[in-house]
XYZ file of C-alpha atoms in Angstrom:
574
model
C -20.386 -71.266 58.804
C -21.335 -72.293 55.246
C -23.054 -69.613 53.224
C -26.833 -69.857 52.368
C -27.234 -70.843 48.508
C -29.134 -67.211 48.004
C -26.104 -65.436 49.285
C -23.704 -67.085 46.913
C -26.252 -66.268 43.963
C -26.059 -62.692 44.920
C -22.276 -62.314 45.247
C -21.969 -64.091 41.550
C -24.623 -61.405 40.340
C -22.689 -58.558 41.466
C -19.790 -59.858 40.077
C -21.052 -60.086 36.436
C -22.822 -56.712 36.760
C -19.327 -55.381 37.371
C -17.872 -57.180 34.371
C -20.991 -56.000 32.311
C -20.504 -52.336 33.335
C -16.629 -52.170 32.800
C -17.490 -53.460 29.156
C -20.111 -51.124 28.596
C -17.335 -47.876 29.709
C -14.779 -49.364 27.627
C -17.304 -49.680 24.670
C -18.403 -45.741 25.507
C -14.298 -44.697 26.059
C -13.486 -46.064 22.743
C -16.729 -44.620 20.948
C -15.599 -40.869 22.441
C -12.396 -41.832 21.101
C -13.508 -42.573 17.745
C -16.096 -39.202 17.701
C -13.112 -37.218 19.185
C -10.903 -38.639 16.462
C -13.390 -38.336 13.613
C -14.049 -34.737 14.599
C -10.045 -33.657 14.862
C -10.031 -35.402 11.498
C -12.924 -33.306 10.123
C -11.578 -30.122 11.551
C -8.192 -31.240 10.174
C -9.734 -31.522 6.976
C -11.613 -28.360 6.892
C -8.548 -26.496 7.933
C -6.264 -27.863 5.068
C -9.208 -27.422 2.572
C -9.568 -23.767 3.567
C -5.921 -23.044 3.544
C -5.630 -24.605 0.203
C -8.579 -22.758 -1.126
C -6.911 -19.634 0.177
C -3.673 -20.358 -1.341
C -4.904 -20.802 -4.671
C -7.359 -17.636 -4.611
C -3.987 -15.721 -3.760
C -2.195 -17.112 -6.522
C -5.057 -16.724 -9.077
C -5.474 -13.269 -8.012
C -1.875 -12.114 -8.466
C -1.721 -13.737 -11.824
C -4.926 -12.033 -13.081
C -3.373 -8.652 -11.962
C 0.148 -9.563 -13.482
C -1.635 -10.460 -16.695
C -3.273 -7.386 -17.067
C -0.318 -5.460 -16.385
C 1.303 -3.556 -19.126
C 4.691 -5.159 -20.041
C 6.508 -2.437 -18.956
C 5.497 -2.981 -15.232
C 6.543 -6.823 -15.300
C 9.338 -7.926 -13.685
C 12.387 -8.792 -15.892
C 13.862 -12.122 -16.650
C 15.853 -13.116 -13.609
C 14.188 -10.473 -11.159
C 12.032 -11.500 -7.870
C 9.866 -9.883 -5.954
C 9.430 -10.870 -2.274
C 6.764 -10.119 0.663
C 5.785 -6.706 1.143
C 8.117 -5.198 -1.891
C 5.381 -7.211 -4.408
C 2.573 -4.527 -3.597
C 4.853 -1.691 -4.655
C 5.410 -2.731 -7.957
C 2.068 -4.265 -8.801
C -0.870 -2.095 -7.614
C -3.538 -4.576 -6.073
C -1.412 -7.562 -4.966
C -1.322 -7.194 -1.271
C 1.153 -9.200 0.887
C -1.448 -10.103 3.379
C -4.888 -9.813 1.956
C -7.913 -11.164 3.665
C -10.109 -13.998 1.737
C -13.791 -14.721 3.191
C -14.907 -17.895 2.336
C -18.581 -18.340 2.056
C -20.451 -20.222 5.089
C -21.056 -23.810 4.123
C -24.187 -25.807 6.327
C -27.275 -27.834 6.088
C -29.485 -25.179 7.760
C -29.331 -22.261 9.399
C -28.969 -23.404 12.864
C -25.222 -24.925 12.362
C -24.456 -21.975 9.532
C -21.007 -20.313 10.363
C -18.921 -18.240 8.618
C -15.020 -19.372 8.505
C -12.270 -16.692 7.553
C -9.112 -17.907 5.497
C -6.413 -15.853 4.597
C -3.539 -15.593 2.295
C -0.458 -13.475 1.340
C 1.572 -13.876 -1.688
C 5.181 -15.057 -0.765
C 7.151 -14.352 -3.863
C 6.892 -13.858 -7.452
C 9.660 -14.600 -9.801
C 10.717 -14.552 -13.664
C 13.196 -16.495 -15.859
C 13.702 -17.397 -19.148
C 13.595 -20.666 -20.760
C 13.141 -22.068 -25.004
C 9.717 -21.619 -24.963
C 9.626 -17.992 -23.642
C 9.467 -16.648 -19.859
C 7.918 -18.326 -16.962
C 6.588 -16.265 -14.068
C 6.314 -18.414 -10.987
C 3.723 -17.105 -8.153
C 4.336 -18.162 -4.555
C 1.359 -18.142 -2.447
C 0.442 -19.247 1.242
C -3.262 -19.657 2.850
C -4.154 -20.185 6.445
C -7.450 -21.661 7.329
C -8.770 -22.646 10.587
C -6.294 -24.088 13.288
C -3.630 -21.766 12.062
C -3.267 -24.671 9.122
C -0.892 -23.538 6.387
C -1.248 -24.417 2.784
C 1.283 -23.219 -0.251
C 0.857 -23.075 -3.864
C 3.086 -22.446 -6.494
C 1.335 -21.253 -10.056
C 3.663 -21.414 -13.148
C 2.487 -19.303 -15.776
C 4.216 -18.825 -19.500
C 4.266 -15.560 -20.543
C 4.660 -14.883 -24.554
C 4.680 -12.107 -26.659
C 2.122 -12.777 -29.364
C 0.147 -11.680 -31.960
C -2.723 -9.117 -31.344
C -5.439 -9.131 -34.060
C -7.659 -6.269 -35.053
C -11.163 -7.691 -34.422
C -10.136 -9.611 -31.356
C -13.242 -8.271 -29.815
C -17.159 -7.861 -30.788
C -17.178 -4.239 -30.222
C -14.128 -1.765 -29.343
C -13.967 1.869 -29.533
C -11.680 4.850 -28.628
C -14.626 6.795 -27.613
C -18.382 6.091 -26.376
C -20.324 3.135 -26.664
C -24.173 2.936 -26.729
C -25.700 -0.470 -26.538
C -29.587 0.689 -26.301
C -31.525 -2.328 -28.259
C -33.252 -5.095 -27.329
C -31.339 -7.652 -29.603
C -28.860 -10.045 -27.867
C -25.524 -9.451 -27.733
C -23.287 -12.416 -27.768
C -20.851 -14.695 -29.711
C -20.639 -17.970 -31.566
C -17.780 -19.841 -33.707
C -18.702 -20.212 -37.135
C -15.824 -22.604 -37.463
C -18.380 -25.077 -35.677
C -21.446 -24.329 -37.542
C -23.978 -21.717 -37.895
C -25.309 -19.443 -35.121
C -27.786 -20.771 -32.767
C -28.486 -23.685 -30.626
C -25.348 -24.772 -28.885
C -23.256 -22.923 -31.218
C -24.166 -19.396 -28.804
C -21.511 -18.406 -26.320
C -20.903 -15.476 -23.899
C -18.034 -14.514 -25.481
C -18.983 -10.780 -26.623
C -16.201 -8.767 -25.208
C -17.240 -4.832 -25.087
C -14.143 -2.841 -24.824
C -13.042 1.035 -24.971
C -9.909 2.546 -24.301
C -10.684 6.154 -24.436
C -10.011 7.516 -20.422
C -13.041 9.701 -20.832
C -15.340 7.441 -22.633
C -18.681 6.187 -21.321
C -20.404 2.242 -22.122
C -23.799 3.067 -21.539
C -26.128 0.027 -21.359
C -29.729 0.525 -21.578
C -32.866 -1.319 -22.247
C -33.544 -5.255 -22.605
C -30.339 -5.858 -24.559
C -28.341 -8.504 -22.617
C -24.385 -8.476 -23.109
C -23.174 -12.153 -23.213
C -19.487 -11.282 -21.925
C -17.171 -8.785 -20.583
C -17.077 -5.035 -20.592
C -14.158 -3.283 -20.234
C -12.979 0.331 -20.508
C -10.672 3.130 -19.317
C -13.654 5.174 -18.880
C -17.018 4.630 -16.834
C -20.008 2.382 -17.298
C -23.756 3.253 -16.930
C -26.688 0.417 -16.587
C -29.925 1.530 -17.248
C -33.180 -0.245 -16.857
C -33.065 -4.142 -17.220
C -29.802 -4.157 -18.841
C -27.631 -6.836 -17.925
C -24.125 -8.248 -18.396
C -23.191 -11.864 -18.161
C -19.871 -11.461 -17.114
C -17.427 -8.934 -15.637
C -17.006 -4.879 -15.377
C -14.051 -3.687 -15.391
C -13.619 -0.020 -15.244
C -10.808 2.607 -14.742
C -13.385 5.290 -13.848
C -17.084 5.059 -12.521
C -19.658 2.563 -12.386
C -23.359 3.537 -12.082
C -25.831 0.447 -11.835
C -28.957 2.173 -12.296
C -32.299 1.518 -11.258
C -35.053 -0.816 -12.857
C -33.315 -4.246 -12.473
C -29.933 -4.025 -13.869
C -28.028 -6.924 -13.344
C -24.087 -8.264 -13.407
C -23.598 -11.950 -13.518
C -19.909 -11.366 -12.421
C -18.393 -9.037 -10.828
C -17.353 -5.207 -10.835
C -13.786 -3.989 -10.558
C -13.223 0.167 -10.939
C -11.088 2.753 -10.607
C -13.295 5.162 -9.465
C -16.866 4.757 -7.608
C -19.504 2.496 -7.643
C -22.991 3.754 -7.637
C -25.658 0.820 -7.053
C -29.307 2.090 -7.070
C -32.795 0.293 -6.698
C -33.159 -3.136 -7.619
C -29.391 -3.296 -8.942
C -28.028 -6.611 -8.532
C -24.198 -7.634 -8.647
C -24.128 -11.551 -8.381
C -20.327 -11.237 -7.975
C -18.467 -9.046 -5.604
C -17.896 -5.149 -5.928
C -14.058 -3.893 -5.839
C -13.222 -0.420 -6.269
C -10.597 2.118 -5.735
C -13.192 4.754 -4.788
C -16.439 4.752 -2.907
C -19.078 2.359 -3.143
C -22.977 3.959 -2.627
C -26.299 2.330 -2.339
C -29.286 4.565 -3.304
C -32.183 2.398 -3.582
C -34.226 -0.306 -2.019
C -33.679 -3.811 -3.103
C -30.047 -3.431 -4.220
C -28.271 -6.629 -3.847
C -24.668 -7.877 -4.191
C -24.113 -11.671 -3.546
C -20.370 -11.146 -2.953
C -17.967 -8.946 -1.050
C -17.848 -5.136 -1.356
C -14.415 -3.788 -1.316
C -14.103 0.061 -1.100
C -10.862 1.671 -1.436
C -12.976 4.846 0.063
C -16.324 4.872 2.107
C -19.033 2.759 1.771
C -22.461 4.234 2.091
C -25.823 2.932 2.206
C -28.255 5.594 1.958
C -31.327 3.467 2.387
C -30.012 2.150 5.853
C -30.723 -1.352 4.792
C -28.139 -4.164 6.217
C -28.729 -7.135 4.034
C -27.248 -5.412 0.672
C -23.939 -7.933 0.746
C -24.153 -11.622 1.589
C -20.417 -11.352 2.161
C -18.045 -8.597 3.904
C -18.224 -5.192 3.519
C -14.633 -3.499 3.630
C -13.579 0.049 3.103
C -11.007 2.561 3.197
C -8.805 -0.154 1.410
C -6.955 2.379 -0.826
C -6.061 1.799 -4.241
C -6.122 -2.129 -4.971
C -7.620 -2.146 -8.604
C -5.708 -2.038 -12.135
C -7.838 -1.839 -15.004
C -5.844 -2.149 -18.259
C -7.346 -1.718 -21.912
C -5.335 -1.359 -24.867
C -6.675 0.211 -27.956
C -7.160 -2.142 -30.915
C -4.211 -3.120 -33.173
C -3.982 -0.882 -35.951
C -4.405 -1.051 -39.634
C -2.142 0.703 -42.063
C -5.281 2.259 -43.246
C -3.998 5.689 -44.638
C -0.983 4.389 -46.266
C -3.049 1.312 -48.108
C -5.684 4.246 -49.191
C -2.986 6.667 -50.621
C -1.574 3.581 -52.698
C -4.957 2.743 -54.292
C -5.541 6.299 -54.722
C -2.663 6.240 -57.287
C -4.261 3.510 -59.525
C -6.224 4.467 -62.708
C -9.702 5.532 -61.780
C -13.039 4.662 -63.236
C -15.535 7.645 -61.973
C -18.528 7.127 -60.466
C -20.485 3.935 -60.066
C -24.187 3.860 -59.817
C -25.664 0.254 -60.037
C -29.524 0.295 -60.462
C -30.305 2.401 -63.607
C -31.714 0.526 -66.622
C -29.081 0.001 -68.398
C -26.748 -0.791 -65.777
C -29.141 -2.654 -62.983
C -27.151 -5.838 -63.132
C -23.275 -5.438 -62.624
C -20.733 -8.408 -62.154
C -17.135 -7.925 -60.704
C -14.496 -10.810 -60.890
C -10.984 -10.758 -60.510
C -10.571 -10.425 -64.264
C -13.134 -7.761 -65.348
C -16.538 -5.623 -64.648
C -19.410 -6.379 -67.033
C -23.105 -5.713 -66.814
C -26.234 -7.264 -68.393
C -27.918 -5.554 -71.150
C -31.596 -6.824 -70.698
C -32.602 -5.071 -74.322
C -34.391 -7.548 -76.168
C -32.077 -7.659 -78.702
C -28.841 -8.105 -76.618
C -29.735 -9.863 -73.323
C -26.143 -11.048 -72.449
C -23.211 -9.931 -70.100
C -21.061 -7.153 -71.653
C -17.677 -6.271 -70.628
C -17.897 -2.617 -69.070
C -15.124 -0.788 -70.703
C -15.742 2.162 -68.503
C -14.360 0.460 -65.349
C -10.493 -0.091 -65.214
C -9.607 -3.133 -63.021
C -6.087 -3.417 -61.655
C -4.902 -6.900 -61.068
C -2.761 -8.744 -58.193
C -2.652 -5.467 -55.997
C -1.471 -6.218 -52.512
C -4.142 -5.207 -50.111
C -3.584 -6.277 -46.370
C -1.401 -9.004 -47.286
C -3.732 -10.622 -49.718
C -3.326 -9.923 -53.686
C -6.528 -8.847 -54.969
C -8.373 -6.769 -58.020
C -8.890 -3.281 -57.417
C -11.703 -1.087 -58.920
C -10.823 2.616 -57.831
C -14.181 4.792 -58.356
C -15.088 8.181 -56.884
C -18.569 7.170 -55.632
C -20.596 4.106 -55.186
C -24.178 3.598 -55.311
C -26.253 0.338 -55.212
C -30.088 1.854 -55.692
C -33.711 0.742 -56.639
C -33.354 -2.589 -57.468
C -29.839 -2.772 -58.597
C -27.863 -5.852 -58.170
C -23.936 -6.346 -57.586
C -22.579 -9.612 -57.991
C -19.053 -10.430 -56.787
C -17.590 -13.778 -57.624
C -14.337 -15.609 -58.614
C -11.767 -14.188 -56.044
C -10.684 -11.445 -54.301
C -12.132 -8.181 -55.044
C -11.155 -4.504 -53.443
C -13.580 -1.771 -54.132
C -11.854 1.674 -53.432
C -14.433 4.365 -52.820
C -13.097 7.910 -52.707
C -16.245 9.364 -51.824
C -19.476 7.781 -50.572
C -21.058 4.451 -50.528
C -24.597 3.913 -50.260
C -26.893 0.676 -50.681
C -30.368 1.894 -50.499
C -34.009 0.562 -51.488
C -34.278 -3.056 -52.614
C -30.819 -2.941 -53.765
C -28.259 -5.390 -53.258
C -24.596 -6.860 -53.023
C -24.322 -10.678 -53.383
C -20.792 -12.334 -52.521
C -20.470 -15.632 -53.846
C -19.152 -18.456 -51.811
C -15.649 -18.320 -54.050
C -15.198 -14.536 -53.356
C -14.491 -11.730 -51.002
C -15.279 -8.120 -51.095
C -12.876 -5.592 -49.446
C -14.673 -1.927 -49.331
C -12.245 0.796 -48.664
C -14.067 4.331 -48.472
C -12.934 7.659 -47.603
C -16.835 9.171 -47.360
C -19.788 7.682 -45.639
C -21.097 4.434 -45.916
C -24.633 4.061 -45.529
C -27.289 1.051 -45.780
C -30.664 1.750 -45.376
C -34.256 0.359 -46.276
C -34.372 -3.094 -47.605
C -30.759 -3.234 -48.899
C -28.763 -5.705 -47.968
C -24.995 -7.208 -48.377
C -25.779 -11.232 -49.120
C -23.101 -13.472 -48.126
C -23.950 -16.590 -49.602
C -21.860 -18.906 -47.515
C -23.426 -16.910 -44.308
C -19.963 -16.535 -43.000
C -17.817 -13.607 -41.582
C -14.491 -15.398 -42.928
C -13.774 -18.110 -45.523
C -11.616 -21.125 -45.245
C -8.490 -19.093 -45.393
C -9.533 -17.184 -42.324
C -10.342 -14.077 -44.550
C -12.986 -11.877 -43.991
C -15.659 -12.565 -46.834
C -17.062 -8.639 -46.418
C -14.906 -6.091 -44.692
C -15.570 -2.476 -44.681
C -12.529 0.027 -43.562
C -13.658 3.708 -43.387
C -10.923 6.829 -42.932
C -14.073 9.296 -42.649
C -13.463 11.181 -39.346
C -15.970 12.789 -36.968
C -16.615 15.904 -39.214
C -20.278 17.469 -39.036
C -21.043 15.129 -36.114
C -22.544 12.710 -38.829
C -21.654 8.886 -38.266
C -19.171 7.620 -40.837
C -20.968 4.353 -41.128
C -24.585 3.842 -40.916
C -26.339 0.097 -40.978
C -30.108 0.133 -40.602
C -31.821 -2.353 -42.478
C -33.662 -5.603 -41.983
C -31.678 -8.072 -43.713
C -28.748 -9.936 -41.829
C -25.302 -8.816 -42.038
C -22.002 -10.833 -42.116
C -19.083 -8.517 -41.928
C -16.145 -6.832 -39.817
C -15.839 -2.812 -39.863
C -12.689 -0.646 -38.952
C -13.629 2.629 -38.867
C -11.429 3.976 -36.033
C -12.115 7.785 -36.263
C -15.865 7.713 -36.639
C -18.821 6.747 -35.266
C -20.634 3.645 -35.983
C -24.416 3.334 -35.945
C -26.221 -0.120 -36.358
C -30.133 -0.147 -36.038
C -32.930 -1.570 -37.710
C -34.322 -5.085 -37.156
C -31.248 -7.060 -38.995
C -28.879 -9.196 -37.164
C -24.861 -8.302 -37.349
C -22.657 -11.058 -37.562
C -18.856 -10.257 -37.189
C -16.977 -7.152 -35.149
C -16.895 -3.631 -35.046
C -13.795 -1.223 -34.221
C -14.921 2.459 -33.900
C -14.391 6.038 -32.677
C -17.778 6.048 -31.085
C -20.318 3.076 -31.413
C -24.085 3.001 -30.993
C -26.393 -0.029 -31.406
C -30.021 -0.059 -31.301
C -33.209 -1.586 -32.899
C -34.318 -5.107 -32.495
C -31.185 -6.382 -34.420
C -28.941 -8.851 -32.748
C -25.158 -8.273 -32.654
C -23.226 -11.195 -32.780
C -19.123 -11.890 -32.567
C -17.683 -14.694 -34.348
C -14.785 -16.080 -32.156
C -13.329 -17.684 -35.416
C -12.046 -13.895 -35.855
C -9.414 -14.256 -33.302
C -6.942 -16.462 -35.250
C -8.106 -15.206 -38.663
C -6.610 -11.480 -38.575
C -2.907 -13.397 -38.298
C -2.341 -14.762 -42.033
C -3.992 -11.431 -43.774
C -2.006 -7.955 -42.538
C -4.373 -7.301 -39.713
C -1.877 -7.686 -36.934
C 0.638 -6.042 -34.539
C 2.917 -7.424 -32.100
C 0.826 -7.087 -28.968
C 0.926 -7.350 -25.496
C 2.241 -10.580 -23.464
C -0.223 -13.915 -24.006
C -0.474 -15.946 -20.740
C -1.005 -19.755 -19.965
C -1.051 -21.577 -16.809
C 1.157 -24.427 -17.380
C 0.919 -25.868 -13.438
C -0.393 -25.776 -10.098
C 1.623 -27.102 -7.103
C -0.060 -27.710 -3.809
C 1.946 -28.622 -0.439
C 0.645 -28.548 3.253
C 2.621 -27.081 6.062
C 1.954 -29.471 9.174
């Protein structure tokens, strides 16, 4: 029987529908394969990235701890540490250390924390013509057990250590309670201000029983490092890290640490204290007030206690009972042969006391060739040689040939004016040195003044030391105005007191006494003292050019090893 036309059309329609359905299924399967492949690629990429970052973190962690370790604790050339054996040599380098990676998401619904880990596979050291090389091999594991390896190669060199390599260095207590900014700049790039303001104001104390106290609205734009303890009060702020061999107390009132805290003792965070990095300590971590916050992890060698019961203090992970993992190394500043230098100068011809400010001795000028004064009498009115002053020329003082004036006591008072010009002048004072009232010392651009004093140095009132160049160091890298004091901590008096309204450009070395800086004047340079107190409204600004300045002028010693990363190599294990 012949089929009717409608029945034939229905058959063709079914065939066409089946063809279209088959094509649709093929397209859907291909799309599913594409999505699955892209998801797999995304997961693989995430895993590889996690592993690589973890391995890199491990290598950099080991590098940091090794570079902080005293030289005698480092492995020797040709030596190699592997696996668990590493932690037995350098405290804080563990074979397997968990590293948490912060959540990455576009919204709260998809946010999820992923975990990666790293371990240090080996640390080796070898010598070549350019010095010793340290190689650190770190392995990281990401999601899906993806492994990545990072090899970090760093060069280890013995280098010179300058006296003024940090803004504030002390063997004892440091108290920073003023409202002025504590920061750094580089005078080789111009005057302080604008783009020439930096976060390189290191504050360092090498005393194990010392306390660094930061109080008030004076921000510390740099790192704080001590073998002792650190206390932050009020609205104190540190833009860098705090590394303390003892305890760290972030007291209430809104103290802020922009970096991380590494402590050998306990860490206490009180109300509104904010640490933007992590907290890592060998001791306990205690939260004592509401509003305390840690943006990173909390890793306690002992216990973690939140006395307020808040569960949102740390954005990262809280880990406790880790044991001792933190090592803080704070070497004392390089020493100056001050005692020997002063003994040699003490043997030079003396000139008695020098008092600038009286009527006949109101203006005095010292050059490397002579000492003169201006006689203002109506029938004279000219500069006359001071025959009572004995200037000894061509004396080596801290590596620079200078002219030396040896006096018993030194004073510039009333409206007296002392001019230093024409070269390098050394004023050795076997007694006290005082600048008071509206008196002034002016150091010309072609001169430097080195003041060595066995007694107290005091600058008060409107007294000032005017450095014509507004520079801490000259083109040779020599400090324009430097104060060296052998005064010790007798009678509780500060050996150096700077309390004035004028700016001071100076480096100060007084390792056995307290230095007090107050008033509204700015201080540019660096301080080394037994104890240090900075208060008032004036700021303290470290000149980073000092780091390279010391080497040519006798202010150095062979210091601990210097480090530089030469290479990072990455590889993936499939």
